[in-house]
GROMACS .gro file of C-alpha atoms in nm:
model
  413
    1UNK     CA    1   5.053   7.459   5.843
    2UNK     CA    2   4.731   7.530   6.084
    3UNK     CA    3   4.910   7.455   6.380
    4UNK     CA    4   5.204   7.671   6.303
    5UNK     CA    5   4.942   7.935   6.243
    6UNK     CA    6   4.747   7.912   6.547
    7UNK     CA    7   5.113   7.914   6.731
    8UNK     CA    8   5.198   8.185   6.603
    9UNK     CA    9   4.818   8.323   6.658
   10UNK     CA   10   4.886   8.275   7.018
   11UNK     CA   11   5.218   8.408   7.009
   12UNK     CA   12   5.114   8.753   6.899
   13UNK     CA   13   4.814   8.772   7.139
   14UNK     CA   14   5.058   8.718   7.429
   15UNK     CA   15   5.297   8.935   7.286
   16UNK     CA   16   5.039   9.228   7.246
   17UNK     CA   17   4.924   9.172   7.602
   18UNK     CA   18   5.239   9.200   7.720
   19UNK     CA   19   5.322   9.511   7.499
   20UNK     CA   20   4.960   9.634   7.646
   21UNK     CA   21   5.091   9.598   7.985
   22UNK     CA   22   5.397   9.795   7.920
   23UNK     CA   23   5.237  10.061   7.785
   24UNK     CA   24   4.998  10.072   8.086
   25UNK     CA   25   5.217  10.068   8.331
   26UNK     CA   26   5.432  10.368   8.251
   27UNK     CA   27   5.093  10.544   8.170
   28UNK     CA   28   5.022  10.447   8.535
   29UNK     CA   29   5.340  10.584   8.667
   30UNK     CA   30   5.244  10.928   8.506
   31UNK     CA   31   4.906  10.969   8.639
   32UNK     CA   32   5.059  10.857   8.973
   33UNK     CA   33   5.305  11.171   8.969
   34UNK     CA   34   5.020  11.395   8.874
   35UNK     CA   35   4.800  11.232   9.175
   36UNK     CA   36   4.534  11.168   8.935
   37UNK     CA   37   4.365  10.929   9.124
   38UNK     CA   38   4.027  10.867   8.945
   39UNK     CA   39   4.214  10.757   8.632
   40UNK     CA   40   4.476  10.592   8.854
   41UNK     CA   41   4.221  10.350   9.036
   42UNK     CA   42   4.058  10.306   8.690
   43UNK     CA   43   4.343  10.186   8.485
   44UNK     CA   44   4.439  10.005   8.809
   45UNK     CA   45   4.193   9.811   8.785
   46UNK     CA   46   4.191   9.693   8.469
   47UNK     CA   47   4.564   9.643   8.470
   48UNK     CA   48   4.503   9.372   8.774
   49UNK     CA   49   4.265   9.160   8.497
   50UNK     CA   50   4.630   9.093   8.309
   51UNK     CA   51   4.836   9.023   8.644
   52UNK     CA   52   4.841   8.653   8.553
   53UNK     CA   53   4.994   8.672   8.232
   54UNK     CA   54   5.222   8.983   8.369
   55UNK     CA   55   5.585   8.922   8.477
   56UNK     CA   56   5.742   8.969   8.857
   57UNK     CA   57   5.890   9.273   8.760
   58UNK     CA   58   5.563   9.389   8.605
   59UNK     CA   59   5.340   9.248   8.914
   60UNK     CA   60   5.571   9.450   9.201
   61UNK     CA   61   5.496   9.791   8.977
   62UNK     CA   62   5.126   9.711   8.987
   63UNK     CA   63   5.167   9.666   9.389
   64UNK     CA   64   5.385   9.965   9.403
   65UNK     CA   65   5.181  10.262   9.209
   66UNK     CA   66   4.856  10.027   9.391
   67UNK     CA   67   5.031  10.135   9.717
   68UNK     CA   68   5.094  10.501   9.639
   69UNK     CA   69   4.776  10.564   9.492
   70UNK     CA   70   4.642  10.432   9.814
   71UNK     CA   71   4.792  10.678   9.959
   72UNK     CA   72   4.743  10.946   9.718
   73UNK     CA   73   4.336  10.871   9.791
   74UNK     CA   74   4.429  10.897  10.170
   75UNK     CA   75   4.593  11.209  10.166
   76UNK     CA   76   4.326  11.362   9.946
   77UNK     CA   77   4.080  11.301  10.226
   78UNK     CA   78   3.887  11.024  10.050
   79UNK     CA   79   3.776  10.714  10.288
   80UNK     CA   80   4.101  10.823  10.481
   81UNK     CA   81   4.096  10.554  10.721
   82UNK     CA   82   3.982  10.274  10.465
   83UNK     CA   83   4.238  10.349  10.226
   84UNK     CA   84   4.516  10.399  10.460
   85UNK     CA   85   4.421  10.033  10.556
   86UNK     CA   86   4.450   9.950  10.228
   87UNK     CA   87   4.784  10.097  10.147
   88UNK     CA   88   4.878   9.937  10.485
   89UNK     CA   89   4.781   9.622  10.345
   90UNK     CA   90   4.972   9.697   9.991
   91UNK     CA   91   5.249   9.762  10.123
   92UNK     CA   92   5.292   9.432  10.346
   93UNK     CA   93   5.192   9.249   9.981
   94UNK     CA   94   5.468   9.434   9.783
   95UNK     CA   95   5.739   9.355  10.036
   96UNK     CA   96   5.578   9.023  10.050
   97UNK     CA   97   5.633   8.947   9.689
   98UNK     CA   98   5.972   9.083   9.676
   99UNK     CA   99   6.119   8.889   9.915
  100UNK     CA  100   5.942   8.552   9.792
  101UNK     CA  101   6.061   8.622   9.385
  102UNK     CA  102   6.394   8.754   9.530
  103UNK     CA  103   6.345   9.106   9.322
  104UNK     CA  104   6.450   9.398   9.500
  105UNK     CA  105   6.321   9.641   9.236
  106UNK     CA  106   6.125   9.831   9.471
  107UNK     CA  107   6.284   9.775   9.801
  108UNK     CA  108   6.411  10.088   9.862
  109UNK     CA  109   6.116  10.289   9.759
  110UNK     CA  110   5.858  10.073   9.939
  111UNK     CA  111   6.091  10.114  10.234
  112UNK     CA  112   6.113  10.493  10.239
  113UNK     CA  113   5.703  10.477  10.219
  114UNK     CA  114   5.627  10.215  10.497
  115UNK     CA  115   5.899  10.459  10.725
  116UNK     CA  116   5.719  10.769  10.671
  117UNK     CA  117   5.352  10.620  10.704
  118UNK     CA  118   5.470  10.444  11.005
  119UNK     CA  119   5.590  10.798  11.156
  120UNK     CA  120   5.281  10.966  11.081
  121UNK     CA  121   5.070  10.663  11.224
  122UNK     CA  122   5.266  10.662  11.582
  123UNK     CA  123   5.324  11.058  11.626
  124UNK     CA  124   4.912  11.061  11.506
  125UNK     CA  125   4.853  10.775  11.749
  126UNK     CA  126   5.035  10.986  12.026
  127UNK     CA  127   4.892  11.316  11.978
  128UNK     CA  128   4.516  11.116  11.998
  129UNK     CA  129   4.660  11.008  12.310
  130UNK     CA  130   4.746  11.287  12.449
  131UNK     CA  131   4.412  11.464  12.357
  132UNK     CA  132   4.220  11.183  12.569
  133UNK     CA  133   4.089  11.015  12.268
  134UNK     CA  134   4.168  10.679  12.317
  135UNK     CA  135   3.957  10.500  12.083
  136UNK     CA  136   4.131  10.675  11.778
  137UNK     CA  137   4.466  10.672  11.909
  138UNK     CA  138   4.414  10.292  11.946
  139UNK     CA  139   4.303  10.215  11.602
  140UNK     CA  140   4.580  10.397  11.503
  141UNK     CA  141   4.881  10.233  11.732
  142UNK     CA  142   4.666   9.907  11.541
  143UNK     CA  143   4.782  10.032  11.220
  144UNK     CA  144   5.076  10.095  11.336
  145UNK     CA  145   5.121   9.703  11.428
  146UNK     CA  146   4.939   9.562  11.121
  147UNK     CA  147   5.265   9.775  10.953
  148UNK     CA  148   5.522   9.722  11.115
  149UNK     CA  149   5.450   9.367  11.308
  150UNK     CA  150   5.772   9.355  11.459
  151UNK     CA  151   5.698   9.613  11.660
  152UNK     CA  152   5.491   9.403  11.935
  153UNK     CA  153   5.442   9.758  12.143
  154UNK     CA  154   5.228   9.943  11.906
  155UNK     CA  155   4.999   9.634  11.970
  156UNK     CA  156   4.983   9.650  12.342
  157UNK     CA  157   4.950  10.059  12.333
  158UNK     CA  158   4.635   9.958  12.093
  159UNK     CA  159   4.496   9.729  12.356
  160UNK     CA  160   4.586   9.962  12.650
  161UNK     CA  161   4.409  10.264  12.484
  162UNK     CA  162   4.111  10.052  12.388
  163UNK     CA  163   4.100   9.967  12.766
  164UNK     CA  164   4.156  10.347  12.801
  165UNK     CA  165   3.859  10.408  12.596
  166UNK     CA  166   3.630  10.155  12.784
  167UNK     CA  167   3.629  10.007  12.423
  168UNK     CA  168   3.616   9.641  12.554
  169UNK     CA  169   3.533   9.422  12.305
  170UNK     CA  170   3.820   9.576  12.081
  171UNK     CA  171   4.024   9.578  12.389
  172UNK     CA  172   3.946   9.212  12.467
  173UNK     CA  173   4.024   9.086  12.118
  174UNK     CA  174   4.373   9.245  12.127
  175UNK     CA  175   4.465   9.140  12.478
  176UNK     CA  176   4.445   8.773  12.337
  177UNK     CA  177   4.591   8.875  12.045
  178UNK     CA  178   4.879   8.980  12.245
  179UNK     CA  179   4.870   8.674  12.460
  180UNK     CA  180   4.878   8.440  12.160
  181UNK     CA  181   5.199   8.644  12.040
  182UNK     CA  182   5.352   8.585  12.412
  183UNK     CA  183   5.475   8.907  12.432
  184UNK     CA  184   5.622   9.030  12.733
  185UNK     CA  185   5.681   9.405  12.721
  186UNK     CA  186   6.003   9.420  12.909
  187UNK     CA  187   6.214   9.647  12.692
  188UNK     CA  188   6.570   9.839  12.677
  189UNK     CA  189   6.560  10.232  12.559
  190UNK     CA  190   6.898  10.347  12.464
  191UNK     CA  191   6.904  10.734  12.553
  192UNK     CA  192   7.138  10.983  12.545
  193UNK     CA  193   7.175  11.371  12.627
  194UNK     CA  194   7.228  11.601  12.338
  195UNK     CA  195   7.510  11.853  12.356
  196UNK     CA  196   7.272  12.085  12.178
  197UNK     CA  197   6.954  12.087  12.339
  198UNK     CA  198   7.069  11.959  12.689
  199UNK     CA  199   6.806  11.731  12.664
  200UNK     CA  200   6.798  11.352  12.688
  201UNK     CA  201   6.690  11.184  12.355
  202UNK     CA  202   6.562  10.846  12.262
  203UNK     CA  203   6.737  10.647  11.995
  204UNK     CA  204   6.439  10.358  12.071
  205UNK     CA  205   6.574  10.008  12.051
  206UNK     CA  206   6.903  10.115  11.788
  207UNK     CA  207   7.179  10.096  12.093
  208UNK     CA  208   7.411  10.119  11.760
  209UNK     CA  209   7.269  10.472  11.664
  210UNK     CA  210   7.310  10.587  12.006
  211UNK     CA  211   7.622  10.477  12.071
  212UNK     CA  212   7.754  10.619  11.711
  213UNK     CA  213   7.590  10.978  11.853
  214UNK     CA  214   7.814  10.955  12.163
  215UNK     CA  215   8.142  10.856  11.975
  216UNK     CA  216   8.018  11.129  11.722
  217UNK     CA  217   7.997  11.400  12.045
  218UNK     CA  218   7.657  11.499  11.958
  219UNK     CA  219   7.550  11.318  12.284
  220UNK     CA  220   7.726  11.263  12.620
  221UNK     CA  221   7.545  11.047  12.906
  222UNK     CA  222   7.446  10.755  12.744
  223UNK     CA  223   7.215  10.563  12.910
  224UNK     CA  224   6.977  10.225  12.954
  225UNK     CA  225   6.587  10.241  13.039
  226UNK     CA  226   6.467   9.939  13.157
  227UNK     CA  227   6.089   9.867  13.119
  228UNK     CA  228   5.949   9.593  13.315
  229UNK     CA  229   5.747   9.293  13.182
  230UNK     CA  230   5.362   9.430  13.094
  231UNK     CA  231   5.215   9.038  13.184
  232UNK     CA  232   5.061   9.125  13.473
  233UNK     CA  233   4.905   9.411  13.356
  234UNK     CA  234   4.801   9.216  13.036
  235UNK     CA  235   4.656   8.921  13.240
  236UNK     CA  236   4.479   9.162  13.463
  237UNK     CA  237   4.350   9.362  13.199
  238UNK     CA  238   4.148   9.099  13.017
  239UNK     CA  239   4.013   8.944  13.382
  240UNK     CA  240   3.849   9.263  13.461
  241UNK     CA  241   3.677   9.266  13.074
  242UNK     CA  242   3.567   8.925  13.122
  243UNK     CA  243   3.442   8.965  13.481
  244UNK     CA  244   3.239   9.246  13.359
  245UNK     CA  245   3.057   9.004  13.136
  246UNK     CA  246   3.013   8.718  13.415
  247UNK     CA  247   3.189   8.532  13.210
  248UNK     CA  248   3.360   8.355  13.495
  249UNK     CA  249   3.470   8.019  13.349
  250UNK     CA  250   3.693   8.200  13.094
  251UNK     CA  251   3.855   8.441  13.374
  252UNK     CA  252   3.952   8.212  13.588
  253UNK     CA  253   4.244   8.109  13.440
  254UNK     CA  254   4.306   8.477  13.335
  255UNK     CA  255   4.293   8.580  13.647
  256UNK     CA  256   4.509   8.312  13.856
  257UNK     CA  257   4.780   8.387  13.570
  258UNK     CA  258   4.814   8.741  13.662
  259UNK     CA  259   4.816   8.676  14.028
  260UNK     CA  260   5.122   8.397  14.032
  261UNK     CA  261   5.270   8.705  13.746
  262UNK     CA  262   5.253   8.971  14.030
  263UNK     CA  263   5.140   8.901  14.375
  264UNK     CA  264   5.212   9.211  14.479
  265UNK     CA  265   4.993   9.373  14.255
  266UNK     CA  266   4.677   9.408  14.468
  267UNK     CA  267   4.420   9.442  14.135
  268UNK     CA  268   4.533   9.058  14.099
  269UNK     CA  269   4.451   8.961  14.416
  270UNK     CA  270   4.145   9.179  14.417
  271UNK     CA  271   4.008   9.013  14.050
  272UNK     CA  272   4.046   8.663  14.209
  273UNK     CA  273   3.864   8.746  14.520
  274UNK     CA  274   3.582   8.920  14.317
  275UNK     CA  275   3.574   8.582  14.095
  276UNK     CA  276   3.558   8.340  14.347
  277UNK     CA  277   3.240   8.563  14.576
  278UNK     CA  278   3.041   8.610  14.266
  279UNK     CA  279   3.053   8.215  14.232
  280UNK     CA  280   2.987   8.150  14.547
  281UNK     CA  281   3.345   7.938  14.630
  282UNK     CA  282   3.365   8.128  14.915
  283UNK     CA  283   3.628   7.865  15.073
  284UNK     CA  284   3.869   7.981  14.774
  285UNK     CA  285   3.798   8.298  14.882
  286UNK     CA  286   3.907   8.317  15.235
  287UNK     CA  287   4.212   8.175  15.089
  288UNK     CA  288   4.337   8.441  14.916
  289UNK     CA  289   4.164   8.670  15.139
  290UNK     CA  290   4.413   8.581  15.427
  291UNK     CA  291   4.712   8.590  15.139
  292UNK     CA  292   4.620   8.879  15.112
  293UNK     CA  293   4.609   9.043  15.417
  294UNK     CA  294   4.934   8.909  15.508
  295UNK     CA  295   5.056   9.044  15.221
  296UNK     CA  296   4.856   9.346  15.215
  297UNK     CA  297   4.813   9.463  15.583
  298UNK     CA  298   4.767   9.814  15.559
  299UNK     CA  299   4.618   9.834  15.191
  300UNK     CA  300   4.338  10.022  15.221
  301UNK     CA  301   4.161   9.950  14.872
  302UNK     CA  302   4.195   9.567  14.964
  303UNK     CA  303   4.023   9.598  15.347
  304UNK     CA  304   3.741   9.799  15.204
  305UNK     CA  305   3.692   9.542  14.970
  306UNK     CA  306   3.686   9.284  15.183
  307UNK     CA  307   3.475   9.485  15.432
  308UNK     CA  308   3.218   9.530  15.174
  309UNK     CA  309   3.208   9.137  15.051
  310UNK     CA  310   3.100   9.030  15.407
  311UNK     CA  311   2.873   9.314  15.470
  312UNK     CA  312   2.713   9.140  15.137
  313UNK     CA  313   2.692   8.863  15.297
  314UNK     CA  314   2.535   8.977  15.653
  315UNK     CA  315   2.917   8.880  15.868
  316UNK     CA  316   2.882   9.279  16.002
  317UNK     CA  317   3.174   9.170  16.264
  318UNK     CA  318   3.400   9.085  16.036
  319UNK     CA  319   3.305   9.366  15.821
  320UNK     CA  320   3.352   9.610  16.128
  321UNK     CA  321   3.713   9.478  16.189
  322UNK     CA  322   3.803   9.491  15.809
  323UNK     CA  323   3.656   9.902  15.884
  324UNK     CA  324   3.853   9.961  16.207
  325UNK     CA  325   4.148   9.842  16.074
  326UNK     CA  326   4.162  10.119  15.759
  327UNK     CA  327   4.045  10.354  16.074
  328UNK     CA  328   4.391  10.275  16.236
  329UNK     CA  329   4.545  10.354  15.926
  330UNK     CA  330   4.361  10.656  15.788
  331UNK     CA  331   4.096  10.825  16.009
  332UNK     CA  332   3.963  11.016  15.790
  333UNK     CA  333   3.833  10.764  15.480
  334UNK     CA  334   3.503  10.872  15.371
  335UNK     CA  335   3.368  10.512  15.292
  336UNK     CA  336   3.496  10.318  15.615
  337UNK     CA  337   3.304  10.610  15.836
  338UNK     CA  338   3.016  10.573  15.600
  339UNK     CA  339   2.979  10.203  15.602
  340UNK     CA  340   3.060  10.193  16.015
  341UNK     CA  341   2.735  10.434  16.008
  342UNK     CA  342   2.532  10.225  15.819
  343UNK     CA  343   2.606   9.906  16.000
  344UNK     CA  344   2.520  10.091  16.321
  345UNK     CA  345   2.218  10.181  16.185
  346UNK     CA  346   2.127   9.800  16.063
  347UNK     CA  347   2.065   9.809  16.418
  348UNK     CA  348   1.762   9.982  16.488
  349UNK     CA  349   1.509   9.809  16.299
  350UNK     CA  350   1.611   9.449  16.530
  351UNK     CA  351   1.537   9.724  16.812
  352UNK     CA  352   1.189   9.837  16.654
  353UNK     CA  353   1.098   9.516  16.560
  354UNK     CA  354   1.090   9.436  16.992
  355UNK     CA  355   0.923   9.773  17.045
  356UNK     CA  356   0.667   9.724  16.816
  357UNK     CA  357   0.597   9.356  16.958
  358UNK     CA  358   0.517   9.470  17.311
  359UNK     CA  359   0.185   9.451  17.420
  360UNK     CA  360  -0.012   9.825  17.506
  361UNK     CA  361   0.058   9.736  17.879
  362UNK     CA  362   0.152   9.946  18.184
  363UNK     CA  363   0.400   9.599  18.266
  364UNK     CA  364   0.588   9.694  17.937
  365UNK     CA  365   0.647  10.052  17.965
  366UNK     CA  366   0.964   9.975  18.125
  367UNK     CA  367   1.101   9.711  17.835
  368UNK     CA  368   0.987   9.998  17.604
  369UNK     CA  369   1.185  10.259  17.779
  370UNK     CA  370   1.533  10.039  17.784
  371UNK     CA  371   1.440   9.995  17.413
  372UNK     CA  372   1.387  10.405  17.336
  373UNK     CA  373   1.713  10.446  17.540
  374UNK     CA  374   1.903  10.156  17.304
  375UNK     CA  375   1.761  10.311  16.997
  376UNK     CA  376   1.848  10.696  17.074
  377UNK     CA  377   2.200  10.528  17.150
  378UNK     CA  378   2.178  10.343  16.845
  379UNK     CA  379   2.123  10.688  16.669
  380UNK     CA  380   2.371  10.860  16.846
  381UNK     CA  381   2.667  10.618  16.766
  382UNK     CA  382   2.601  10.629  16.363
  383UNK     CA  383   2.563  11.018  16.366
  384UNK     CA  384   2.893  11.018  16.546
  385UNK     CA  385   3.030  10.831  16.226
  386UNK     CA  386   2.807  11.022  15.977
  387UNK     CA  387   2.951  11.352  16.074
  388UNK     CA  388   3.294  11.256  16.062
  389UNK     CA  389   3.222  11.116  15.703
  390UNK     CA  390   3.072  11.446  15.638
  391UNK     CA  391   3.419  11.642  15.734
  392UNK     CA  392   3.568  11.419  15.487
  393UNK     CA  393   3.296  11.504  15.195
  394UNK     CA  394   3.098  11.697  15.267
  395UNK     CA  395   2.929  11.720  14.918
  396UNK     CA  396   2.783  11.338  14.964
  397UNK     CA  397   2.411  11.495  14.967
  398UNK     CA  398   2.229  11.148  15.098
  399UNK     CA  399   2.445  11.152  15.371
  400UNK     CA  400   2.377  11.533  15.488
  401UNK     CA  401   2.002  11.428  15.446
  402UNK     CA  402   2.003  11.174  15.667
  403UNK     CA  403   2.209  11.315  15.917
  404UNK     CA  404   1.916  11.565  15.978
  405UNK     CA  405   1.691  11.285  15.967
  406UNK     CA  406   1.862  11.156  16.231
  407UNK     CA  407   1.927  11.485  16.382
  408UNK     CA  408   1.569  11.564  16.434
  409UNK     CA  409   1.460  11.215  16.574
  410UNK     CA  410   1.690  11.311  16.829
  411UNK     CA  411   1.608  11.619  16.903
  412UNK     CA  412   1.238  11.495  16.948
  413UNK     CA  413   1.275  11.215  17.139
   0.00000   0.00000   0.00000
């Protein structure tokens, strides 16, 4: 007789939980629909104390009215961003536990809610984008991802605005996140032009939709946007973050990847030869240094470059050829004229140095005189480079200085 008792003890206390939860819930559907969301969170939370004794059916409406009063809190303006990431996060859990108990009570709903928050994350993200603020636009385009993860792209545009934003350790963590994922970026945008507007409209990555429009004659002109694989740029991207840091060992393999990606993308080239100067493998560097100039002859960016790496290292010659040679191609470059000036100029203190080393004799007036002449001609050549640098900017205010400097030696001696 005591055991049937206590049996049917514990059969009424699960019962009355049960009833409890019942009750509870459709009192948390109403204060959902009023957007009462100080009693929502409340009974929320002591609803989730019962989940394990709750059914499926009773756990996806504690997810779903979680969700919306997530959103609810949102779009009141409380902890916007945190509880956006939170209903973000809902959301993904709900679906989650549909698809695992095979309910589809709230498929439809939750469906029509992760559309519209998607929507307002990516035309949010945009319009941050378009207003120059990259570091919200790419937290957003994240949200957008950890939504929607299918959507690979809102990922990269996260990383490429963090990059954007000179955000790099953000930018750094996505970049491998998107290398881990081995996405590519090469796309297909189905467009079409609308009878309406006259204006050619996107129907994304739903060739079905736009080809429906066509047969439809809402749209004529249907066509295909390629877009071609982001890789390189991807690869590239994350050399240039770690090469900030010196953190050479870990670019190197970055680096060579985005260079066999896109040889002709000079940045590649450019990372690798940057890598290999600043640790001192200067054999691996006059490697790709002549790849590149027979694959680069007349790139500008690239002989500056190089110009500048052996001017670092004291080979002036070379450096003068690498400066000739963007000359030829464009007489008028600022920072070739400037640096041709300056390397001229390296010149006269080997010239003081002998003046200054001759004895006070009448026998060296005459070396001292060939020495004056070298050193006005010395002068003379770099001013001639100076002042055409200056007709190319002439707002560089060292430069003007010392072309009076110069100037006035001149004119004195």
């Amino acid at each position: 007789m005591k055991n049937k008792l206590m049996m049917m003890s514990m059969f009424l206390i699960t019962c009355s939980s049960s009833f409890a939860q019942k009750n509870e819930l459709k009192e948390l559907e109403k204060l959902v629909k009023r957007n009462n969301t100080t009693e929502t969170t409340a009974l929320l939370s002591s609803i989730e104390k019962m989940l394990p004794q709750a059914t499926d059916d009773q756990k996806a409406t504690y997810y779903f009215f979680k969700t919306k009063n997530l959103i609810n809190l949102a779009n009141s303006g409380v902890d916007f961003n945190e509880n956006r990431s939170k209903a973000i996060e809902s959301i993904n859990q709900l679906i989650k536990f549909e698809n695992e108990t095979k309910s589809k009570k709230y498929t439809t709903e939750i469906t029509v809610l992760k559309n519209t928050l998607l929507a307002e994350l990516v035309d949010e993200a945009i319009d941050s984008n378009r207003n120059k603020d990259y570091k919200k636009s790419s937290r957003l385009f994240e949200q957008a991802y950890n939504l929607n993860a299918v959507d690979t792209v809102y990922l990269y545009y996260a990383a490429s605005d963090a990059v954007n934003a000179k955000d790099f350790d953000y930018a750094e963590s996505k970049l491998k996140d998107l290398i881990k994922l081995k996405y590519n970026g090469e796309s297909q945008t189905y467009v079409a032009t609308s009878q309406i507007s006259g204006k050619v409209e996107s129907f994304g990555f739903d060739r079905k939709a736009r080809d429906l429009a066509v047969k439809s004659g809402t749209h004529t002109k249907a066509e295909t946007i390629f877009s071609k694989s982001a890789k390189a740029d991807i690869y590239n991207n994350l050399t240039h973050i770690l090469l900030n840091k010196q953190n050479y060992s870990e670019a190197e393999n970055y680096a060579l990847t985005a260079y066999n990606l896109d040889k002709d993308n000079v940045n590649s080239l450019l990372n690798v030869l940057f890598l290999y100067y600043n640790t001192n493998r200067l054999d691996r560097f006059e490697e790709y240094a002549k790849k590149g100039i027979e694959r680069f002859p007349q790139n500008e960016i690239l002989l500056y470059n190089l110009a500048v790496i052996n001017m670092q290292n004291n080979q002036n010659e070379q450096a003068t050829e690498y400066l000739n040679k963007i000359l030829l191609l464009n007489k008028n470059h600022f920072d070739a004229l400037k640096s041709l000036g300056n390397l001229e100029l390296q010149k006269d203190a080997d010239i003081t140095n002998k003046i200054n080393a001759l004895p006070n004799t009448t026998a060296s007036n005459k070396r001292r005189n060939e020495l004056m002449q070298e050193k006005k001609q010395v002068y003379t050549n770099s001013l001639d480079y100076y002042q055409k640098a200056k007709a190319a900017n002439a707002k560089d205010e060292s430069l003007n200085e010392l072309i009076t400097q110069i100037q006035d030696f001149l004119k004195n001696n």
